[in-house]
Every structure is written in C-alpha cells, then in structure tokens.
Amino acid sequence: MKILFDHQIFSSQKVGGISRYHIELIKHLPADWKIPLFFSNNLYIRELMSVPSFFPEFQFRGKNRLLERINRIKTVSALKKGDFDIFHPTFYESFALEYLKDKPMVLTLHDMTHDRYPELPAAKWEKREKYAMACAADAIIVPSQFTADELMACYHIPAKKIHVVHHGAPEWHFKMLPVVDNRFLFVGGRTFYKNFPVVLKALKTVPESTLTVVGPPFNDEEKTIIQSLGIEKQITQKKASDEELTELYASSSALIFSSKMEGFGLPVLEAFAAGCPVICSDIPVFREVGGDTALYFDPDSPASLAEVMRQNMKTRCTENLAAQLAKFSWQKCADETYQVYESILKK
C-alpha cells in the first residue's frame, strides 16, 4: 500500500501537535509513504527524511506562504503522477481535490475549534476549506469521540464515514527528578479559548505557588493582567526544547491545562509520560483522555482551580499515570489508521 501525504503542515508549522501527529503516524505505519517537499523548517521532519531548510536565518513577511506555494508544486506533481493508493492530506486546503481523479482520500480532522470560535484568525478560511475536504473525503479520522460528535453536529457528516483513532502517548520514560515544591506548569498557546486568565487569577489566591509558562512571550494584555494581580514574582515564561520540556514536566507539581476547547489534548499524555500529574478543565475531551487519573476543575472558576492546586500541593499523586498512559500508543494509532486505509480500498 502506498500513502501520499502532502506538504501543507510541514510548510506552515515549525513545531506543533499536528505535525507531530503526522510524523509519529508515518513512523509507525506498516505502509510505503511519500511526502513531496522541496524545503521544510519543521523540526520533526528530519526524523523521517532529509530535506533542506528554507531561509532558516531570515524572517520576512509571507515566508510560510511562499514556502507553501513552492512545496505545493511538488505535491501537485505527485498527485498528477498518481503513483499512490490513498491520499492523506496534512491539513485542510482543498487545492488537491481537482487532481485526485478517482483516488481515495482519508482526512484527519483534528478539532472543530475554528467552527465554534469564528472570531479566531483565519476561522472563515479554515471552516470553508475544512468543510470542502470533509465532504470530499472517503473517510475521516478524528482523535476523540468528542470531536466526532462535534463534526456530526457542525457539518452533518454521517457517522459511518467517521473513525475515532486516538493519538499516541510520547515514547518518553518516567523521569525521576526532584520535584520543585508548589511549581505548576502551563504549556502551549494562550489564545483566548485556552483560558489562561483563569490560571493567573487562581495563582493569585495561592500565593505559595509558582507557575512556569512554556510558550511565546507574554503579550501586552497578559502583562497588564499579571501586573494588576501582583503575581510577577510567582510567574516565569520561557521556551523549551523537547528534552527541557520533559524535565519541566517531571519536576513540576502538575500541568495545568485550562482550555475550554480541544480536539484531543496531547499535553495530558506528555505530562503523564514524564510522571507529572495533570489538572485540567472539566470538559468531555479531557475526560476522554485523562480518565479518572487527571484532576478536574470548573474552567469558569478560578476558585475551583485554586482548590485543586492546593489539593495537589498536599498530595502529588502519580500512581495511576502509567495505567492511563498505556491506553494510548502511536503504534495503536498507526494500526487503526491502516485499518481505515484498508476499509477504503476494499470498497
């Protein structure tokens, strides 16, 4: 079986959950694969193939869009050649549809965030393109039952076309590092639906705690909130490599994941893999991933989060992390994805 992936996410994303998903899927697939690329600045792609970087030392307006256009030439060429059994795009732009002819397509749809929050940047574009690709796909893979339900509700896609295939857990080993007392961790983007201000307000009411934030520098609005709450000395912002992030997970009291909307929640498994407890919003998708192992709080209540933080500070429980983690693996993800491929080819 030959699977053709495309260039999209490897042109636009340097690091991130979607490109990590595709890398891990491809690494574990029992099938031949191809990713047509001229260049890529993605940090994970070199785990699979050798590809030159695209002006890595220079940043300029439109750089990613230019890279996407250059790499699209190679994807279109591969589509026209037709030397593949299934096309599996890495994102939602629908340019490929005119070149597919009679070849089947399997689409991974990661979440419905831009549909639920139309005020997000590029939401109108993403909804239009994602809808076109979802309708055209022979099968759709989603990472959670929650996302499957959202997809059916938003797009009225029939259930028989949707396959729930959970993401895998990172292949890390539990790190036995000294835990920094009362230090919590926040990882990733802080767009409004990530609900970061609730974390800051909770931090204010637990003055003996600190928070390390891994991600982009604070913006002006966040700086204003931090200053108004008087928590400057309780909070640290930094960037971290994968290895550094693993060590931060392992040495923190808990990960705080305050988002109100996710398609899966990979940081939950990252934390578990490093032996770190998780405190997360009480929303369906986190219940699906975290099970009875994670600790939950009302995402609209700083007081609820503060209460769970204090509970964790009294007892940092890690005894059930391995059992929950064992339910998720990239090999299982790849095997179930391969089964979806087979089911499409048998039609």
Short mmCIF file of C-alpha atoms in Angstrom, two decimals:
data_model
loop_
_atom_site.label_atom_id
_atom_site.label_comp_id
_atom_site.label_asym_id
_atom_site.label_seq_id
_atom_site.Cartn_x
_atom_site.Cartn_y
_atom_site.Cartn_z
CA MET A 1 0.00 0.00 0.00
CA LYS A 2 1.31 3.45 -0.96
CA ILE A 3 0.18 6.51 1.01
CA LEU A 4 0.75 10.00 -0.35
CA PHE A 5 0.85 12.73 2.29
CA ASP A 6 1.19 16.37 1.26
CA HIS A 7 3.40 19.31 2.16
CA GLN A 8 0.93 21.55 4.00
CA ILE A 9 1.71 21.20 7.70
CA PHE A 10 5.42 20.82 7.01
CA SER A 11 5.41 24.14 5.19
CA SER A 12 3.49 26.07 7.84
CA GLN A 13 4.46 24.58 11.19
CA LYS A 14 7.92 24.55 12.74
CA VAL A 15 6.72 22.61 15.77
CA GLY A 16 3.25 21.68 16.95
CA GLY A 17 0.74 18.96 17.62
CA ILE A 18 -0.49 18.41 14.05
CA SER A 19 2.97 17.94 12.54
CA ARG A 20 3.96 15.74 15.49
CA TYR A 21 0.87 13.60 14.85
CA HIS A 22 1.78 13.06 11.21
CA ILE A 23 5.41 12.29 11.97
CA GLU A 24 4.50 9.68 14.59
CA LEU A 25 1.80 8.19 12.39
CA ILE A 26 4.17 7.81 9.44
CA LYS A 27 6.97 6.40 11.63
CA HIS A 28 4.68 3.60 12.81
CA LEU A 29 2.72 2.87 9.62
CA PRO A 30 3.19 -0.57 8.03
CA ALA A 31 2.96 1.01 4.58
CA ASP A 32 5.04 2.82 1.98
CA TRP A 33 4.69 6.59 2.17
CA LYS A 34 5.78 9.76 0.44
CA ILE A 35 5.87 13.42 1.50
CA PRO A 36 6.67 15.66 -1.50
CA LEU A 37 8.81 18.55 -0.24
CA PHE A 38 11.41 20.87 -1.69
CA PHE A 39 12.12 22.56 1.66
CA SER A 40 10.86 22.48 5.26
CA ASN A 41 11.67 24.26 8.51
CA ASN A 42 9.72 21.74 10.55
CA LEU A 43 11.89 20.38 13.36
CA TYR A 44 10.32 16.92 13.33
CA ILE A 45 10.51 16.11 9.60
CA ARG A 46 14.17 15.15 9.84
CA GLU A 47 13.14 12.13 11.91
CA LEU A 48 11.77 10.77 8.62
CA MET A 49 13.72 12.27 5.75
CA SER A 50 16.45 14.65 4.72
CA VAL A 51 15.09 17.95 3.41
CA PRO A 52 16.76 21.37 3.12
CA SER A 53 15.61 24.24 5.35
CA PHE A 54 14.06 27.35 3.80
CA PHE A 55 15.98 30.53 4.73
CA PRO A 56 16.25 29.40 8.38
CA GLU A 57 18.16 32.50 9.48
CA PHE A 58 15.74 35.01 7.96
CA GLN A 59 12.21 36.05 8.87
CA PHE A 60 10.15 38.03 6.41
CA ARG A 61 6.51 38.69 5.74
CA GLY A 62 4.88 35.92 3.74
CA LYS A 63 7.72 33.45 4.29
CA ASN A 64 5.50 30.48 5.14
CA ARG A 65 3.04 31.30 2.37
CA LEU A 66 5.89 31.42 -0.16
CA LEU A 67 7.22 28.11 1.13
CA GLU A 68 3.75 26.60 0.86
CA ARG A 69 3.43 27.71 -2.74
CA ILE A 70 6.84 26.29 -3.65
CA ASN A 71 6.14 22.94 -1.99
CA ARG A 72 2.64 22.77 -3.48
CA ILE A 73 4.26 22.39 -6.91
CA LYS A 74 5.78 19.11 -5.77
CA THR A 75 2.56 17.85 -4.18
CA VAL A 76 0.55 18.65 -7.32
CA SER A 77 3.15 16.82 -9.41
CA ALA A 78 2.82 13.74 -7.18
CA LEU A 79 -0.98 13.91 -7.37
CA LYS A 80 -0.90 14.12 -11.15
CA LYS A 81 1.54 11.22 -11.40
CA GLY A 82 -0.91 9.07 -9.40
CA ASP A 83 1.64 6.61 -8.03
CA PHE A 84 -0.19 6.07 -4.75
CA ASP A 85 -3.19 4.19 -3.39
CA ILE A 86 -4.53 6.71 -0.86
CA PHE A 87 -4.05 10.45 -0.42
CA HIS A 88 -3.81 11.66 3.20
CA PRO A 89 -3.51 15.48 3.36
CA THR A 90 -1.80 17.00 6.39
CA PHE A 91 -4.14 20.00 6.63
CA TYR A 92 -7.33 21.35 5.11
CA GLU A 93 -6.55 23.41 2.00
CA SER A 94 -8.66 21.95 -0.79
CA PHE A 95 -6.37 22.58 -3.79
CA ALA A 96 -5.78 18.82 -4.19
CA LEU A 97 -9.38 17.97 -4.99
CA GLU A 98 -9.09 18.87 -8.67
CA TYR A 99 -6.12 16.49 -9.10
CA LEU A 100 -7.37 13.44 -7.18
CA LYS A 101 -9.46 11.95 -10.02
CA ASP A 102 -10.60 8.54 -8.76
CA LYS A 103 -8.03 8.17 -5.98
CA PRO A 104 -9.46 7.83 -2.43
CA MET A 105 -8.71 10.37 0.30
CA VAL A 106 -8.54 9.94 4.06
CA LEU A 107 -8.66 13.18 6.05
CA THR A 108 -7.58 13.62 9.66
CA LEU A 109 -9.77 16.32 11.19
CA HIS A 110 -8.20 17.43 14.45
CA ASP A 111 -10.83 19.67 16.05
CA MET A 112 -13.75 22.00 15.43
CA THR A 113 -12.29 24.95 17.31
CA HIS A 114 -12.48 27.44 14.44
CA ASP A 115 -16.09 26.47 13.84
CA ARG A 116 -17.04 27.04 17.47
CA TYR A 117 -14.95 30.23 17.74
CA PRO A 118 -15.40 32.14 14.45
CA GLU A 119 -13.55 35.14 15.89
CA LEU A 120 -10.25 33.22 15.69
CA PRO A 121 -7.78 34.32 12.97
CA ALA A 122 -8.45 32.61 9.63
CA ALA A 123 -11.58 30.92 11.02
CA LYS A 124 -13.66 31.70 7.92
CA TRP A 125 -10.97 30.25 5.63
CA GLU A 126 -10.44 27.14 7.75
CA LYS A 127 -14.14 26.39 8.08
CA ARG A 128 -14.68 26.72 4.31
CA GLU A 129 -11.68 24.58 3.36
CA LYS A 130 -12.21 22.00 6.09
CA TYR A 131 -15.86 21.57 5.13
CA ALA A 132 -14.94 21.03 1.48
CA MET A 133 -12.31 18.44 2.38
CA ALA A 134 -14.57 16.67 4.88
CA CYS A 135 -17.34 16.33 2.31
CA ALA A 136 -14.93 15.03 -0.34
CA ALA A 137 -13.07 12.57 1.91
CA ASP A 138 -13.81 8.86 1.65
CA ALA A 139 -13.12 8.53 5.36
CA ILE A 140 -12.43 10.99 8.19
CA ILE A 141 -10.21 10.20 11.16
CA VAL A 142 -10.76 12.17 14.38
CA PRO A 143 -8.69 11.92 17.59
CA SER A 144 -11.62 11.70 20.03
CA GLN A 145 -15.28 10.81 20.29
CA PHE A 146 -15.86 14.41 21.35
CA THR A 147 -14.51 15.64 18.00
CA ALA A 148 -16.61 13.06 16.16
CA ASP A 149 -19.72 14.38 17.89
CA GLU A 150 -18.73 17.98 17.10
CA LEU A 151 -18.12 17.08 13.44
CA MET A 152 -21.52 15.48 13.09
CA ALA A 153 -23.20 18.42 14.80
CA CYS A 154 -21.45 21.13 12.76
CA TYR A 155 -21.23 19.52 9.32
CA HIS A 156 -23.85 16.74 9.48
CA ILE A 157 -21.27 14.21 8.31
CA PRO A 158 -22.69 10.66 8.62
CA ALA A 159 -21.27 8.60 11.48
CA LYS A 160 -20.29 5.71 9.17
CA LYS A 161 -17.72 7.98 7.49
CA ILE A 162 -16.02 8.94 10.79
CA HIS A 163 -13.40 6.85 12.59
CA VAL A 164 -12.18 7.67 16.11
CA VAL A 165 -8.45 6.97 16.33
CA HIS A 166 -6.80 8.30 19.48
CA HIS A 167 -3.38 9.92 19.30
CA GLY A 168 -0.50 8.13 20.94
CA ALA A 169 1.48 8.94 24.04
CA PRO A 170 5.07 10.20 23.71
CA GLU A 171 7.62 7.43 23.96
CA TRP A 172 9.27 9.01 26.96
CA HIS A 173 10.27 7.25 30.13
CA PHE A 174 9.27 8.41 33.57
CA LYS A 175 11.96 10.76 34.77
CA MET A 176 12.78 10.52 38.46
CA LEU A 177 13.70 14.14 39.11
CA PRO A 178 13.34 16.19 42.30
CA VAL A 179 10.01 17.99 42.23
CA VAL A 180 10.09 21.74 42.76
CA ASP A 181 7.54 22.22 45.51
CA ASN A 182 4.37 24.07 44.52
CA ARG A 183 5.59 24.84 40.97
CA PHE A 184 2.95 24.38 38.31
CA LEU A 185 3.41 24.23 34.55
CA PHE A 186 1.46 25.73 31.64
CA VAL A 187 2.39 24.62 28.11
CA GLY A 188 1.49 25.84 24.63
CA GLY A 189 -0.58 28.58 23.04
CA ARG A 190 -2.63 31.03 25.05
CA THR A 191 -5.33 32.05 22.55
CA PHE A 192 -8.48 33.14 24.37
CA TYR A 193 -10.17 29.72 24.36
CA LYS A 194 -7.10 28.35 26.15
CA ASN A 195 -8.47 30.24 29.17
CA PHE A 196 -5.12 31.44 30.53
CA PRO A 197 -6.50 34.35 32.65
CA VAL A 198 -8.30 31.83 34.87
CA VAL A 199 -4.90 30.30 35.69
CA LEU A 200 -3.46 33.72 36.57
CA LYS A 201 -6.39 34.53 38.84
CA ALA A 202 -6.09 31.19 40.60
CA LEU A 203 -2.35 31.75 41.06
CA LYS A 204 -3.12 35.00 42.88
CA THR A 205 -5.15 33.15 45.51
CA VAL A 206 -2.44 30.51 46.07
CA PRO A 207 0.49 32.82 46.88
CA GLU A 208 2.77 29.98 47.95
CA SER A 209 2.66 28.56 44.39
CA THR A 210 4.61 29.48 41.25
CA LEU A 211 3.89 28.98 37.56
CA THR A 212 6.27 28.25 34.69
CA VAL A 213 4.79 29.11 31.30
CA VAL A 214 6.34 27.44 28.25
CA GLY A 215 5.41 29.20 25.04
CA PRO A 216 5.57 32.59 23.34
CA PRO A 217 6.43 35.74 25.34
CA PHE A 218 3.59 37.41 27.20
CA ASN A 219 1.62 39.90 25.15
CA ASP A 220 0.64 43.35 26.44
CA GLU A 221 -2.77 42.19 27.67
CA GLU A 222 -1.23 39.32 29.64
CA LYS A 223 1.42 41.62 31.12
CA THR A 224 -1.31 44.00 32.26
CA ILE A 225 -3.25 41.18 33.96
CA ILE A 226 -0.11 39.85 35.65
CA GLN A 227 0.81 43.31 36.94
CA SER A 228 -2.72 44.09 38.11
CA LEU A 229 -2.80 40.83 40.08
CA GLY A 230 0.65 41.48 41.55
CA ILE A 231 1.95 38.00 40.67
CA GLU A 232 5.10 38.98 38.77
CA LYS A 233 7.31 37.11 41.24
CA GLN A 234 5.19 33.96 41.01
CA ILE A 235 5.43 33.50 37.27
CA THR A 236 8.19 32.66 34.75
CA GLN A 237 7.94 32.49 30.97
CA LYS A 238 10.37 30.52 28.81
CA LYS A 239 10.89 28.49 25.66
CA ALA A 240 11.97 24.88 25.96
CA SER A 241 13.28 22.08 23.76
CA ASP A 242 11.57 18.67 23.91
CA GLU A 243 14.20 17.46 26.37
CA GLU A 244 13.85 20.56 28.55
CA LEU A 245 10.07 20.26 28.44
CA THR A 246 10.24 16.65 29.59
CA GLU A 247 12.34 17.73 32.57
CA LEU A 248 9.92 20.56 33.38
CA TYR A 249 7.02 18.12 33.36
CA ALA A 250 8.90 15.68 35.58
CA SER A 251 9.91 18.30 38.15
CA SER A 252 6.62 20.21 38.37
CA SER A 253 3.82 19.68 40.85
CA ALA A 254 1.35 19.38 38.00
CA LEU A 255 0.49 20.53 34.49
CA ILE A 256 -2.41 22.96 34.35
CA PHE A 257 -4.44 22.61 31.15
CA SER A 258 -7.22 25.19 31.31
CA SER A 259 -8.54 25.10 27.73
CA LYS A 260 -12.27 25.21 27.04
CA MET A 261 -11.97 23.52 23.63
CA GLU A 262 -9.59 20.88 22.26
CA GLY A 263 -9.77 18.08 19.74
CA PHE A 264 -7.69 15.75 21.90
CA GLY A 265 -5.24 17.17 24.45
CA LEU A 266 -1.78 15.75 23.73
CA PRO A 267 -0.13 17.68 26.64
CA VAL A 268 -2.13 15.48 29.03
CA LEU A 269 -0.31 12.41 27.72
CA GLU A 270 3.02 14.27 27.57
CA ALA A 271 2.69 15.06 31.26
CA PHE A 272 1.68 11.52 32.18
CA ALA A 273 4.63 10.14 30.17
CA ALA A 274 7.02 12.26 32.25
CA GLY A 275 5.40 11.23 35.51
CA CYS A 276 3.58 14.53 36.03
CA PRO A 277 0.00 14.84 37.34
CA VAL A 278 -2.49 16.90 35.32
CA ILE A 279 -5.02 19.47 36.45
CA CYS A 280 -7.39 20.19 33.58
CA SER A 281 -10.71 21.73 32.65
CA ASP A 282 -13.70 19.53 33.25
CA ILE A 283 -14.70 19.20 29.60
CA PRO A 284 -15.66 15.98 27.74
CA VAL A 285 -12.50 15.60 25.66
CA PHE A 286 -10.23 15.80 28.72
CA ARG A 287 -12.37 13.20 30.50
CA GLU A 288 -11.84 11.00 27.43
CA VAL A 289 -8.04 11.39 27.56
CA GLY A 290 -7.37 11.86 31.28
CA GLY A 291 -9.92 9.37 32.58
CA ASP A 292 -10.01 9.05 36.36
CA THR A 293 -6.29 9.89 36.57
CA ALA A 294 -6.38 13.64 35.90
CA LEU A 295 -7.74 16.19 38.36
CA TYR A 296 -10.56 18.41 37.07
CA PHE A 297 -11.82 21.91 37.75
CA ASP A 298 -14.59 24.21 36.54
CA PRO A 299 -12.94 26.20 33.70
CA ASP A 300 -15.05 29.26 34.54
CA SER A 301 -13.97 29.33 38.18
CA PRO A 302 -10.52 30.47 39.41
CA ALA A 303 -11.60 29.36 42.90
CA SER A 304 -12.24 25.82 41.62
CA LEU A 305 -8.77 25.69 40.06
CA ALA A 306 -7.14 27.11 43.20
CA GLU A 307 -8.82 24.41 45.29
CA VAL A 308 -7.45 21.63 43.07
CA MET A 309 -4.00 23.24 43.09
CA ARG A 310 -4.00 23.15 46.90
CA GLN A 311 -5.14 19.54 46.81
CA ASN A 312 -2.21 18.67 44.54
CA MET A 313 0.23 20.57 46.75
CA LYS A 314 -0.81 18.42 49.70
CA THR A 315 -0.64 15.15 47.78
CA ARG A 316 1.12 14.82 44.42
CA CYS A 317 -0.35 11.53 43.24
CA THR A 318 1.32 9.70 40.32
CA GLU A 319 0.35 6.09 40.99
CA ASN A 320 -2.22 5.71 38.17
CA LEU A 321 -0.40 7.62 35.42
CA ALA A 322 1.19 4.58 33.78
CA ALA A 323 -2.11 2.68 33.59
CA GLN A 324 -3.88 5.56 31.85
CA LEU A 325 -0.92 6.15 29.56
CA ALA A 326 -0.95 2.50 28.47
CA LYS A 327 -4.31 3.07 26.75
CA PHE A 328 -2.65 5.29 24.15
CA SER A 329 0.19 4.45 21.79
CA TRP A 330 1.37 5.65 18.38
CA GLN A 331 1.60 2.07 17.19
CA LYS A 332 -2.07 1.56 18.04
CA CYS A 333 -2.86 4.85 16.28
CA ALA A 334 -0.98 3.74 13.16
CA ASP A 335 -2.52 0.24 13.15
CA GLU A 336 -6.05 1.63 13.43
CA THR A 337 -5.31 4.20 10.72
CA TYR A 338 -4.05 1.41 8.46
CA GLN A 339 -7.33 -0.41 9.05
CA VAL A 340 -9.16 2.69 7.85
CA TYR A 341 -7.00 2.73 4.72
CA GLU A 342 -7.78 -0.95 4.08
CA SER A 343 -11.50 -0.40 4.53
CA ILE A 344 -11.45 2.35 1.88
CA LEU A 345 -9.55 0.25 -0.64
CA LYS A 346 -12.00 -2.64 -0.22
CA LYS A 347 -14.97 -0.51 -1.26
#
